[in-house]
Amino acid sequence: MVAIIKTSHSIHNILNYNENKVKTGVAECISAENYPLELEKLSFNLKLNRFLKLASLNENAKRNSVHISLNFDPSENHSKEKLIEIANMYMEKIGFGKQPYLIYQHHDAGHPHLHLVTNNIQRDGKRIDLHLLGIRKSEPARKEIEELFGLVKADGKKNKQDISIQQASARIVNYGKVESKKAINGVLNMVLNQYKYSSLPELNAILKQCNIMADRGKEDSKIFQTRGLVYRILDQEGNPIGVPIKASSFYNKPTLKFLEEKFKTSEIRNATDKTRVKNAIDLALIKENNFSLNDLAKQLEKEGINTVFRKSEKGLLYGITYVDHTTKNVFNGSSLGKQYSAKAIEYRCSSTFTNESKRESQTDKLEIKNKFQDEKQKLQTFSKMENVVNSLLQSEQLKEFLPYQLKKKKKKRGLNLR
């Protein structure tokens, strides 16, 4: 189980986000804890007013709303009763057991997950401290709950990259089998919030693995000139099929403007994430015999890295993109360095070895292999915990992972001096 904590100044936006999910049929409210009425009797306003009343007791608190998601392994299929029990125990252990909170079960992602909505203002007006809530209370609670309920452990998966690829594969869209907009929305919810990408081609490198693409149209088209964006379903050959759907028609509004903000936040990556991909490529390419591009792709796939080759209509290679499902990063080849660009990789794959270069390559191979294995072992041991901790630590400051609606700020009304 993975717990992610977000804080906000607006409980209305958080509640509205979850209730709209319920209206569209991709979520349901399964429990209302510490409310005076039963769930069936609670309207939107009754749910909201319970939070607002507590918030009014401490108007100095800038961030008084808490939005938590509890995420389970795709292989787990728990009953509502068990999910409620897990949520209640989690809230008790992080210090929110006496607060009013709502439990929503969402069905719009490739894994089972809950959303918990609450606030941190208590009945006496004192606030529950949110500083380092994730690392101080959430992490110990998560581990204890995993043991008590026999859940799949977040930091105990040996083949994390395989699981990530399976999750992506589970989202492959086949035209005509599922309603197009619903199918595309499911993929977008998974990809847009989980992966780091700094351009539209990098984003499409992931989406195309699910038979979807984000399309701006040709440069002389009206949609391109008006900065529009549509999402298309692709057939098995990668050709668009069916009617394109406007980005603005999706609930989370994944428009070009939205994506450009995501591109900015993803421009800076962890150096270790880049090093992992470069080492994997170098290790794969140190071969005594000629090594094809397809051979490279197969080798990298074993390390949880998908390779996307971009070719012209004449079949000439002009770009390479690497999708690392382990660290959830997408890198254009040239961003890793000149030796990892399309032209350099094509040359490195086709070059032959002399006797002298063979001996040198064996030494290089041993050094790179040892370095790669060391980093791989560290990644298997610490990566899961690092990602969880980073998510928990960043959740109180960063907004890029919040749905579009939760980012909106209320317009300030001017004072009437009359």
Coordinates of C-alpha atoms in Angstrom, one line a residue:
M1 CA 0.0 0.0 0.0
V2 CA 1.2 3.5 -0.8
A3 CA -0.2 6.6 0.9
I4 CA 0.0 10.0 -0.6
I5 CA -1.0 13.1 1.4
K6 CA -2.0 16.5 -0.2
T7 CA -3.0 19.6 1.7
S8 CA -5.0 22.6 0.5
H9 CA -6.7 25.8 1.6
S10 CA -10.0 24.8 0.0
I11 CA -12.0 21.8 1.2
H12 CA -14.7 22.8 -1.2
N13 CA -12.5 22.1 -4.2
I14 CA -11.4 18.7 -2.8
L15 CA -14.9 17.6 -2.0
N16 CA -16.2 18.8 -5.3
Y17 CA -13.5 16.9 -7.2
N18 CA -14.5 13.6 -5.5
E19 CA -18.3 14.2 -5.8
N20 CA -17.9 14.9 -9.5
K21 CA -16.1 11.6 -9.9
V22 CA -19.2 10.0 -8.2
K23 CA -21.5 11.8 -10.7
T24 CA -19.5 10.5 -13.7
G25 CA -19.7 6.9 -12.4
V26 CA -16.0 6.4 -11.7
A27 CA -16.1 6.7 -7.9
E28 CA -18.5 6.2 -5.0
C29 CA -18.5 7.5 -1.4
I30 CA -18.4 4.3 0.7
S31 CA -18.3 5.8 4.2
A32 CA -18.7 9.1 6.2
E33 CA -17.0 8.9 9.6
N34 CA -17.8 11.1 12.6
Y35 CA -20.8 12.6 10.9
P36 CA -24.1 13.0 12.9
L37 CA -26.1 11.5 10.0
E38 CA -25.8 8.3 8.1
L39 CA -24.1 8.4 4.7
E40 CA -27.3 7.9 2.7
K41 CA -28.8 11.1 4.3
L42 CA -25.8 13.3 3.6
S43 CA -26.1 15.8 0.8
F44 CA -23.2 17.7 -0.7
N45 CA -23.9 20.7 1.5
L46 CA -24.1 18.6 4.7
K47 CA -20.8 17.0 3.9
L48 CA -19.2 20.4 3.2
N49 CA -20.7 22.3 6.1
R50 CA -19.3 19.8 8.6
F51 CA -15.8 20.7 7.4
L52 CA -16.5 24.4 7.1
K53 CA -17.8 24.6 10.7
L54 CA -14.5 23.2 12.0
A55 CA -12.4 25.4 9.7
S56 CA -14.2 28.5 11.1
L57 CA -12.8 27.7 14.6
N58 CA -9.3 28.6 13.4
E59 CA -9.2 31.2 10.7
N60 CA -5.4 31.6 11.0
A61 CA -4.7 28.2 9.6
K62 CA -3.7 28.7 5.9
R63 CA -3.9 25.1 4.9
N64 CA -6.8 23.4 6.7
S65 CA -7.8 20.7 4.2
V66 CA -6.3 17.2 3.7
H67 CA -6.7 14.9 0.7
I68 CA -5.2 11.4 1.1
S69 CA -5.0 8.6 -1.4
L70 CA -4.4 5.0 -0.3
N71 CA -3.1 3.0 -3.3
F72 CA -3.1 -0.8 -3.4
D73 CA -1.4 -3.3 -5.7
P74 CA -3.3 -4.2 -8.9
S75 CA -3.5 -7.8 -7.8
E76 CA -5.5 -6.9 -4.7
N77 CA -9.3 -7.0 -4.8
H78 CA -10.6 -6.0 -1.3
S79 CA -14.2 -5.7 -0.3
K80 CA -15.7 -2.4 0.7
E81 CA -15.9 -3.5 4.3
K82 CA -12.2 -4.3 4.3
L83 CA -11.3 -1.0 2.6
I84 CA -13.3 1.0 5.1
E85 CA -11.5 -0.9 8.0
I86 CA -8.1 -0.2 6.5
A87 CA -9.0 3.5 6.0
N88 CA -10.3 3.8 9.6
M89 CA -7.2 2.3 11.1
Y90 CA -4.9 4.5 8.9
M91 CA -6.7 7.7 10.0
E92 CA -6.6 6.6 13.6
K93 CA -2.9 6.0 13.5
I94 CA -2.0 9.3 11.8
G95 CA -4.0 11.3 14.4
F96 CA -7.2 11.9 12.4
G97 CA -9.4 9.2 13.9
K98 CA -11.7 11.8 15.7
Q99 CA -12.0 14.1 12.7
P100 CA -14.9 14.0 10.3
Y101 CA -13.7 12.3 7.0
L102 CA -15.2 10.8 3.9
I103 CA -14.0 7.7 2.2
Y104 CA -14.3 7.5 -1.6
Q105 CA -13.5 4.4 -3.7
H106 CA -12.3 5.3 -7.2
H107 CA -12.4 3.1 -10.2
D108 CA -10.6 5.2 -12.8
A109 CA -7.0 3.9 -12.6
G110 CA -5.1 0.7 -13.2
H111 CA -5.0 -0.1 -9.5
P112 CA -7.5 -0.1 -6.5
H113 CA -7.3 3.1 -4.5
L114 CA -9.2 5.2 -2.0
H115 CA -9.5 8.9 -1.5
L116 CA -9.9 10.3 2.0
V117 CA -11.2 13.8 2.5
T118 CA -10.8 15.6 5.9
N119 CA -9.5 18.7 7.6
N120 CA -7.0 19.3 10.4
I121 CA -9.0 21.7 12.6
Q122 CA -10.2 20.1 15.8
R123 CA -13.3 20.8 17.9
D124 CA -11.3 23.0 20.3
G125 CA -9.9 25.1 17.4
K126 CA -6.4 23.6 17.6
R127 CA -4.8 22.4 14.4
I128 CA -3.3 19.0 13.8
D129 CA 0.3 19.5 12.8
L130 CA 0.8 18.6 9.1
H131 CA 4.6 19.1 9.1
L132 CA 6.3 15.9 8.0
L133 CA 3.1 14.1 8.6
G134 CA 4.0 11.5 6.0
I135 CA 7.4 10.5 7.3
R136 CA 6.5 10.8 11.0
K137 CA 3.1 9.1 11.1
S138 CA 2.0 7.9 7.7
E139 CA 5.0 5.6 6.9
P140 CA 4.9 3.7 10.3
A141 CA 1.1 3.4 9.9
R142 CA 1.4 2.1 6.4
K143 CA 3.9 -0.6 7.3
E144 CA 1.8 -1.8 10.3
I145 CA -1.4 -1.9 8.2
E146 CA 0.4 -4.0 5.5
E147 CA 1.3 -6.5 8.1
L148 CA -2.1 -6.6 9.9
F149 CA -4.1 -7.0 6.7
G150 CA -1.7 -9.0 4.7
L151 CA -1.4 -6.3 2.0
V152 CA 1.2 -6.3 -0.8
K153 CA 4.2 -4.4 0.7
A154 CA 5.1 -1.2 -1.1
D155 CA 8.8 -1.6 -0.4
G156 CA 9.0 -5.4 -0.8
K157 CA 8.5 -5.8 -4.6
K158 CA 11.5 -7.3 -6.3
N159 CA 10.4 -6.7 -9.8
K160 CA 9.1 -3.2 -9.6
Q161 CA 9.8 -2.5 -13.3
D162 CA 7.8 -5.6 -14.3
I163 CA 4.9 -4.4 -12.2
S164 CA 5.0 -0.9 -13.7
I165 CA 5.1 -2.4 -17.3
Q166 CA 2.2 -4.7 -16.4
Q167 CA 0.2 -1.7 -15.1
A168 CA 0.9 0.2 -18.4
S169 CA 0.0 -2.9 -20.5
A170 CA -3.2 -3.3 -18.6
R171 CA -4.2 0.1 -19.9
I172 CA -3.8 -0.7 -23.6
V173 CA -6.8 0.6 -25.5
N174 CA -8.5 -1.4 -28.2
Y175 CA -10.9 0.7 -30.3
G176 CA -14.5 -0.4 -30.1
K177 CA -14.1 -2.6 -27.0
V178 CA -14.6 0.3 -24.5
E179 CA -16.2 3.7 -24.8
S180 CA -13.4 5.8 -26.3
K181 CA -13.5 8.8 -24.0
K182 CA -13.6 6.6 -20.9
A183 CA -10.7 4.4 -22.1
I184 CA -8.5 7.5 -22.9
N185 CA -9.4 9.1 -19.6
G186 CA -8.2 6.0 -17.7
V187 CA -4.8 6.1 -19.4
L188 CA -4.4 9.8 -18.9
N189 CA -5.2 9.5 -15.2
M190 CA -2.4 7.0 -14.9
V191 CA 0.3 8.6 -17.1
L192 CA -0.1 12.3 -16.6
N193 CA 0.2 12.1 -12.8
Q194 CA 2.8 9.3 -12.5
Y195 CA 5.4 9.9 -15.2
K196 CA 7.9 12.8 -15.8
Y197 CA 8.1 14.1 -19.4
S198 CA 9.4 17.4 -20.7
S199 CA 7.9 17.5 -24.2
L200 CA 4.9 16.3 -26.3
P201 CA 7.0 13.6 -28.1
E202 CA 8.2 12.3 -24.7
L203 CA 4.6 12.1 -23.4
N204 CA 3.5 10.4 -26.6
A205 CA 6.3 7.8 -26.2
I206 CA 4.3 6.6 -23.1
L207 CA 0.8 7.1 -24.5
K208 CA 1.5 5.2 -27.7
Q209 CA 2.3 2.1 -25.7
C210 CA -1.3 2.3 -24.7
N211 CA -2.5 2.9 -28.3
I212 CA -3.2 6.6 -27.6
M213 CA -1.5 9.8 -28.8
A214 CA -1.8 13.5 -28.0
D215 CA -2.1 15.4 -31.3
R216 CA -1.7 19.1 -32.1
G217 CA -2.4 18.5 -35.8
K218 CA -0.2 19.8 -38.7
E219 CA 1.4 23.2 -38.4
D220 CA -0.9 24.8 -41.0
S221 CA -4.0 23.3 -39.4
K222 CA -6.5 25.4 -37.4
I223 CA -6.2 23.3 -34.3
F224 CA -2.4 23.9 -34.2
Q225 CA -2.7 27.6 -34.8
T226 CA -5.2 28.0 -32.0
R227 CA -3.1 26.0 -29.6
G228 CA -5.6 23.2 -29.5
L229 CA -5.0 19.6 -28.6
V230 CA -6.9 16.3 -29.2
Y231 CA -6.4 12.8 -28.1
R232 CA -6.7 9.9 -30.5
I233 CA -6.9 6.2 -30.3
L234 CA -4.4 4.3 -32.5
D235 CA -4.8 0.9 -34.2
Q236 CA -2.2 -1.9 -34.0
E237 CA -0.2 -0.3 -36.8
G238 CA -0.1 3.0 -34.9
N239 CA -2.5 4.8 -37.2
P240 CA -5.3 7.0 -35.8
I241 CA -8.7 5.4 -35.7
G242 CA -12.1 6.8 -34.7
V243 CA -13.1 10.3 -33.8
P244 CA -10.5 12.5 -32.0
I245 CA -11.6 13.9 -28.6
K246 CA -10.8 17.5 -27.5
A247 CA -8.6 17.8 -24.5
S248 CA -10.9 20.4 -23.0
S249 CA -13.8 17.9 -22.9
F250 CA -12.1 15.7 -20.3
Y251 CA -12.8 16.4 -16.7
N252 CA -9.2 17.1 -15.7
K253 CA -8.7 19.4 -18.7
P254 CA -5.3 17.9 -20.0
T255 CA -5.0 20.7 -22.5
L256 CA -1.8 22.0 -24.1
K257 CA -1.5 24.7 -21.5
F258 CA -1.8 22.1 -18.7
L259 CA 0.8 19.9 -20.4
E260 CA 3.3 22.8 -20.8
E261 CA 3.1 23.4 -17.0
K262 CA 3.9 19.7 -16.5
F263 CA 6.8 20.0 -19.0
K264 CA 8.4 22.8 -16.9
T265 CA 8.2 20.8 -13.7
S266 CA 9.8 17.8 -15.3
E267 CA 12.7 19.6 -16.9
I268 CA 14.9 19.0 -13.9
R269 CA 15.4 15.3 -13.2
N270 CA 17.4 13.4 -10.6
A271 CA 20.9 12.7 -11.9
T272 CA 20.6 9.1 -10.7
D273 CA 17.6 8.5 -12.9
K274 CA 19.5 9.6 -16.0
T275 CA 22.6 7.6 -14.9
R276 CA 20.5 4.4 -14.6
V277 CA 19.3 4.6 -18.2
K278 CA 22.7 5.5 -19.6
N279 CA 24.4 2.6 -17.7
A280 CA 21.7 0.2 -19.0
I281 CA 22.4 1.4 -22.6
D282 CA 26.2 1.2 -22.3
L283 CA 26.0 -2.3 -20.8
A284 CA 23.7 -3.5 -23.5
L285 CA 25.8 -2.1 -26.3
I286 CA 29.2 -3.6 -25.2
K287 CA 29.0 -6.7 -27.5
E288 CA 31.6 -8.6 -29.5
N289 CA 29.3 -8.9 -32.5
N290 CA 27.1 -6.5 -34.4
F291 CA 24.1 -5.5 -32.3
S292 CA 20.8 -4.4 -33.9
L293 CA 18.4 -1.7 -32.7
N294 CA 15.9 -4.4 -31.9
D295 CA 18.5 -6.3 -29.9
L296 CA 19.1 -3.1 -27.9
A297 CA 15.3 -2.7 -27.3
K298 CA 15.0 -6.2 -26.0
Q299 CA 18.0 -5.9 -23.6
L300 CA 16.7 -2.6 -22.2
E301 CA 13.2 -4.1 -21.8
K302 CA 14.7 -6.6 -19.3
E303 CA 15.6 -3.6 -17.2
G304 CA 12.1 -2.1 -17.3
I305 CA 13.1 0.4 -20.1
N306 CA 11.0 0.7 -23.3
T307 CA 12.8 2.1 -26.3
V308 CA 10.8 4.1 -28.9
F309 CA 12.4 4.6 -32.3
R310 CA 11.1 7.5 -34.3
K311 CA 11.6 7.0 -38.1
S312 CA 10.7 9.0 -41.2
E313 CA 8.4 7.8 -43.9
K314 CA 11.4 6.4 -45.7
G315 CA 12.4 4.4 -42.7
L316 CA 15.3 6.6 -41.6
L317 CA 15.9 6.8 -37.8
Y318 CA 15.8 10.4 -36.6
G319 CA 15.0 10.1 -32.9
I320 CA 15.0 7.7 -29.9
T321 CA 13.1 8.0 -26.6
Y322 CA 13.6 5.9 -23.6
V323 CA 10.7 5.2 -21.2
D324 CA 11.9 4.0 -17.8
H325 CA 9.0 2.4 -16.0
T326 CA 11.1 1.8 -12.9
T327 CA 11.7 5.5 -12.1
K328 CA 8.7 6.7 -14.2
N329 CA 10.9 8.9 -16.4
V330 CA 10.9 9.6 -20.1
F331 CA 14.1 10.8 -21.7
N332 CA 14.8 11.9 -25.3
G333 CA 18.1 10.3 -26.3
S334 CA 19.9 13.6 -26.9
S335 CA 19.0 14.8 -23.4
L336 CA 21.1 12.0 -22.0
G337 CA 24.1 13.1 -24.1
K338 CA 25.3 13.0 -27.7
Q339 CA 26.4 9.3 -27.4
Y340 CA 22.7 8.3 -26.7
S341 CA 21.1 10.2 -29.5
A342 CA 19.6 8.4 -32.5
K343 CA 22.6 8.9 -34.8
A344 CA 25.1 7.8 -32.2
I345 CA 23.1 4.8 -31.1
E346 CA 22.6 3.7 -34.7
Y347 CA 26.4 3.9 -35.2
R348 CA 27.2 2.1 -32.0
C349 CA 24.9 -0.7 -32.9
S350 CA 26.3 -1.2 -36.4
S351 CA 30.0 -0.7 -35.6
T352 CA 32.3 -3.8 -35.7
F353 CA 35.0 -4.6 -33.2
T354 CA 38.7 -5.0 -33.9
N355 CA 40.8 -7.4 -31.7
E356 CA 42.1 -4.4 -29.8
S357 CA 38.7 -2.9 -29.2
K358 CA 37.4 -6.3 -28.1
R359 CA 39.9 -6.4 -25.3
E360 CA 39.1 -2.8 -24.4
S361 CA 35.4 -3.5 -24.5
Q362 CA 35.8 -6.4 -22.1
T363 CA 37.4 -4.1 -19.5
D364 CA 34.8 -1.4 -20.1
K365 CA 32.1 -4.0 -19.9
L366 CA 33.3 -5.3 -16.5
E367 CA 33.5 -1.8 -15.1
I368 CA 30.1 -0.7 -16.4
K369 CA 28.5 -4.0 -15.4
N370 CA 29.8 -3.7 -11.8
K371 CA 28.6 -0.1 -11.6
F372 CA 25.3 -0.9 -13.1
Q373 CA 24.7 -3.9 -10.8
D374 CA 25.6 -1.8 -7.8
E375 CA 23.2 0.9 -8.7
K376 CA 20.5 -1.6 -9.6
Q377 CA 20.9 -3.3 -6.2
K378 CA 20.6 0.1 -4.5
L379 CA 17.5 0.9 -6.6
Q380 CA 15.8 -2.3 -5.7
T381 CA 16.5 -1.7 -2.0
F382 CA 15.8 2.0 -1.7
S383 CA 13.9 3.3 -4.8
K384 CA 10.5 2.4 -3.5
M385 CA 11.0 4.0 -0.2
E386 CA 12.6 7.0 -1.8
N387 CA 9.7 7.6 -4.2
V388 CA 7.2 7.2 -1.4
V389 CA 9.1 9.5 1.0
N390 CA 9.5 12.1 -1.8
S391 CA 5.8 12.0 -2.6
L392 CA 4.9 12.4 1.1
L393 CA 7.4 15.2 1.6
Q394 CA 6.5 17.1 -1.5
S395 CA 2.8 16.8 -1.2
E396 CA 2.5 19.8 1.2
Q397 CA 4.3 22.2 -1.2
L398 CA 3.9 21.0 -4.8
K399 CA 0.7 21.3 -6.9
E400 CA 1.7 19.6 -10.1
F401 CA 0.1 16.3 -9.3
L402 CA -3.2 17.8 -8.2
P403 CA -6.1 17.5 -10.6
Y404 CA -6.8 20.7 -12.6
Q405 CA -9.9 21.6 -10.5
L406 CA -7.9 21.5 -7.2
K407 CA -5.4 24.0 -8.5
K408 CA -8.0 26.8 -9.1
K409 CA -7.8 29.7 -6.8
K410 CA -10.9 31.6 -5.7
K411 CA -11.1 35.1 -7.2
K412 CA -10.6 37.8 -4.5
R413 CA -13.5 40.1 -4.2
G414 CA -12.7 43.8 -4.0
L415 CA -13.8 45.7 -0.9
N416 CA -16.9 47.8 -1.2
L417 CA -16.0 51.1 0.3
R418 CA -19.4 52.6 0.0

